[in-house]
XYZ file of N, CA and C in Angstrom:
282
model
N 92.026 -115.156 133.414
C 90.907 -115.249 132.521
C 90.763 -116.638 131.916
N 91.740 -117.459 132.028
C 91.721 -118.750 131.353
C 90.555 -119.631 131.777
N 90.078 -119.515 132.978
C 89.015 -120.380 133.459
C 87.623 -119.842 133.152
N 87.509 -118.629 132.677
C 86.208 -118.068 132.359
C 85.715 -118.577 131.006
N 84.409 -118.807 130.870
C 83.873 -119.069 129.526
C 84.177 -117.846 128.655
N 84.401 -118.055 127.385
C 84.860 -116.960 126.529
C 83.891 -115.783 126.501
N 82.590 -116.021 126.516
C 81.643 -114.898 126.491
C 81.775 -114.052 127.757
N 81.959 -114.693 128.889
C 82.136 -113.939 130.141
C 83.490 -113.238 130.135
N 84.487 -113.834 129.509
C 85.791 -113.178 129.398
C 85.678 -111.906 128.558
N 84.837 -111.933 127.520
C 84.604 -110.735 126.708
C 83.985 -109.651 127.582
N 82.953 -109.998 128.328
C 82.293 -109.027 129.200
C 83.258 -108.499 130.258
N 84.050 -109.377 130.831
C 85.046 -108.984 131.829
C 86.049 -107.992 131.230
N 86.513 -108.262 130.024
C 87.448 -107.360 129.350
C 86.797 -105.998 129.106
N 85.545 -106.015 128.682
C 84.832 -104.777 128.396
C 84.646 -103.926 129.644
N 84.620 -104.565 130.794
C 84.424 -103.853 132.056
C 85.539 -102.848 132.333
N 86.687 -103.038 131.750
C 87.835 -102.158 131.989
C 88.162 -101.255 130.808
N 87.304 -101.254 129.778
C 87.581 -100.451 128.585
C 86.331 -99.681 128.174
N 86.530 -98.477 127.666
C 85.398 -97.632 127.297
C 84.625 -98.172 126.102
N 85.316 -98.563 125.076
C 84.680 -99.035 123.855
C 85.607 -100.044 123.182
N 85.054 -101.163 122.759
C 85.858 -102.212 122.136
C 85.121 -102.763 120.923
N 85.872 -103.460 120.077
C 85.274 -104.168 118.947
C 85.799 -105.596 118.935
N 85.287 -106.399 118.046
C 85.647 -107.814 118.014
C 87.156 -108.005 117.900
N 87.779 -107.279 116.988
C 89.218 -107.472 116.776
C 90.042 -107.077 117.997
N 89.682 -105.986 118.642
C 90.462 -105.564 119.808
C 90.322 -106.547 120.968
N 89.127 -107.080 121.147
C 88.919 -108.079 122.203
C 89.667 -109.360 121.876
N 89.585 -109.793 120.633
C 90.285 -111.024 120.259
C 91.788 -110.885 120.421
N 92.310 -109.726 120.094
C 93.755 -109.487 120.270
C 94.134 -109.605 121.743
N 93.306 -109.030 122.614
C 93.593 -109.070 124.050
C 93.431 -110.468 124.634
N 92.472 -111.229 124.133
C 92.197 -112.559 124.693
C 92.958 -113.690 124.005
N 93.656 -113.378 122.942
C 94.383 -114.409 122.193
C 95.342 -115.232 123.053
N 96.097 -114.613 123.974
C 97.000 -115.432 124.795
C 96.271 -116.487 125.634
N 95.005 -116.251 125.937
C 94.246 -117.158 126.795
C 93.363 -118.121 126.022
N 92.843 -117.686 124.876
C 91.860 -118.478 124.137
C 92.268 -118.760 122.690
N 93.392 -118.245 122.266
C 93.808 -118.336 120.870
C 93.960 -119.731 120.316
N 94.209 -120.711 121.160
C 94.381 -122.083 120.671
C 93.068 -122.856 120.585
N 91.981 -122.248 121.021
C 90.688 -122.923 120.967
C 90.144 -122.922 119.547
N 89.501 -123.998 119.189
C 88.923 -124.132 117.850
C 87.887 -123.037 117.588
N 87.185 -122.615 118.624
C 86.121 -121.638 118.465
C 86.602 -120.190 118.532
N 87.894 -119.983 118.545
C 88.448 -118.622 118.588
C 88.461 -118.059 117.171
N 87.331 -117.472 116.766
C 87.225 -116.887 115.434
C 86.284 -115.679 115.488
N 86.404 -114.830 114.488
C 85.637 -113.583 114.492
C 84.133 -113.813 114.499
N 83.664 -114.804 113.777
C 82.217 -115.051 113.741
C 81.673 -115.380 115.123
N 82.356 -116.233 115.855
C 81.884 -116.590 117.194
C 81.975 -115.399 118.140
N 83.027 -114.628 118.043
C 83.165 -113.482 118.937
C 82.153 -112.386 118.597
N 81.791 -112.253 117.331
C 80.708 -111.344 116.981
C 79.400 -111.839 117.603
N 79.188 -113.148 117.603
C 78.005 -113.718 118.266
C 78.022 -113.412 119.760
N 79.184 -113.459 120.382
C 79.287 -113.098 121.804
C 78.786 -111.668 122.018
N 79.270 -110.738 121.199
C 78.847 -109.350 121.327
C 77.343 -109.217 121.130
N 76.817 -109.879 120.125
C 75.391 -109.769 119.822
C 74.546 -110.385 120.936
N 74.995 -111.485 121.504
C 74.269 -112.115 122.611
C 74.322 -111.238 123.860
N 75.479 -110.666 124.135
C 75.596 -109.762 125.285
C 74.698 -108.543 125.102
N 74.612 -108.046 123.869
C 73.726 -106.911 123.593
C 72.257 -107.328 123.746
N 71.899 -108.486 123.202
C 70.516 -108.969 123.295
C 70.089 -109.188 124.743
N 71.039 -109.525 125.596
C 70.747 -109.742 127.010
C 70.856 -108.468 127.840
N 71.073 -107.343 127.177
C 71.073 -106.059 127.865
C 72.303 -105.760 128.687
N 73.434 -106.405 128.358
C 74.652 -106.208 129.142
C 75.640 -105.245 128.489
N 75.524 -105.074 127.182
C 76.373 -104.136 126.435
C 75.495 -103.417 125.419
N 76.048 -102.353 124.853
C 75.305 -101.618 123.837
C 76.246 -101.159 122.740
N 75.680 -101.002 121.554
C 76.464 -100.513 120.430
C 76.814 -99.056 120.685
N 78.099 -98.741 120.671
C 78.563 -97.384 120.947
C 78.731 -96.583 119.656
N 79.278 -97.225 118.645
C 79.498 -96.558 117.365
C 79.829 -97.616 116.317
N 79.833 -97.185 115.087
C 80.244 -98.072 114.001
C 80.850 -97.227 112.891
N 81.719 -97.840 112.127
C 82.363 -97.169 111.016
C 82.909 -98.221 110.063
N 83.461 -97.770 108.954
C 84.093 -98.658 107.984
C 85.601 -98.521 108.098
N 86.286 -99.661 108.013
C 87.743 -99.591 108.026
C 88.238 -99.276 106.616
N 89.537 -99.283 106.421
C 90.106 -98.922 105.115
C 89.767 -99.918 104.005
N 89.268 -101.091 104.371
C 88.864 -102.096 103.377
C 87.346 -102.187 103.244
N 86.670 -101.170 103.781
C 85.206 -101.088 103.721
C 84.497 -102.164 104.546
N 85.184 -102.704 105.553
C 84.564 -103.652 106.479
C 83.904 -102.883 107.614
N 82.721 -103.314 108.002
C 82.004 -102.668 109.091
C 82.660 -103.022 110.422
N 82.995 -102.010 111.201
C 83.562 -102.183 112.534
C 82.545 -101.643 113.532
N 82.054 -102.513 114.406
C 81.081 -102.105 115.423
C 81.773 -102.051 116.775
N 81.646 -100.924 117.439
C 82.252 -100.716 118.751
C 81.162 -100.783 119.814
N 81.420 -101.565 120.839
C 80.458 -101.770 121.917
C 81.026 -101.262 123.231
N 80.124 -100.945 124.139
C 80.527 -100.575 125.499
C 79.624 -101.311 126.482
N 80.182 -101.598 127.621
C 79.435 -102.273 128.681
C 78.524 -101.244 129.352
N 77.368 -101.687 129.826
C 76.467 -100.782 130.547
C 76.417 -101.181 132.022
N 75.583 -100.517 132.785
C 75.512 -100.790 134.229
C 75.101 -102.232 134.527
N 74.176 -102.782 133.753
C 73.768 -104.170 133.972
C 74.928 -105.128 133.704
N 75.731 -104.821 132.692
C 76.904 -105.636 132.404
C 77.928 -105.563 133.521
N 78.128 -104.376 134.047
C 79.072 -104.211 135.164
C 78.591 -104.980 136.398
N 77.291 -104.939 136.645
C 76.735 -105.699 137.765
C 76.939 -107.197 137.561
N 76.792 -107.669 136.328
C 77.001 -109.093 136.038
C 78.449 -109.489 136.303
N 79.385 -108.639 135.909
C 80.803 -108.925 136.172
C 81.043 -108.979 137.670
N 80.519 -108.006 138.394
C 80.687 -107.986 139.850
C 80.105 -109.244 140.502
N 78.984 -109.689 139.995
C 78.288 -110.820 140.598
C 78.888 -112.175 140.207
N 79.291 -112.328 138.955
C 79.654 -113.651 138.449
C 81.141 -113.888 138.204
N 81.946 -112.840 138.147
C 83.371 -113.016 137.863
C 84.159 -112.853 139.156
N 84.841 -113.908 139.544
C 85.687 -113.863 140.728
C 86.741 -112.772 140.574
N 87.070 -112.099 141.637
C 88.032 -110.983 141.591
C 89.374 -111.382 140.999
N 89.762 -112.629 141.163
C 91.076 -113.055 140.642
C 91.104 -113.049 139.111
N 89.947 -113.015 138.451
C 89.893 -113.005 136.992
C 89.643 -111.620 136.420
N 89.324 -110.676 137.252
C 89.011 -109.351 136.746
C 90.262 -108.648 136.274
N 90.078 -107.883 135.219
C 91.201 -107.148 134.625
C 91.644 -106.020 135.525
């Protein structure tokens, strides 16, 4: 995953999971992207929102955590899966 742009890495990760949120994706991608200056929750939330705006993922559910923070869970859709198949080399797929 190290060679993928971070937004595509998010989509690639989502391709193998039913529902994810920003924190779970960041935890999984931290070994590959954690040292980047742009590795922060705000940017990764933007990744999710851009992927949703482009019709590749959809909001699956939302809830509040124990500190009353909004947690939004997303899932990849068929268009997102097609994008992964088309643009992500097999060696990078989860």
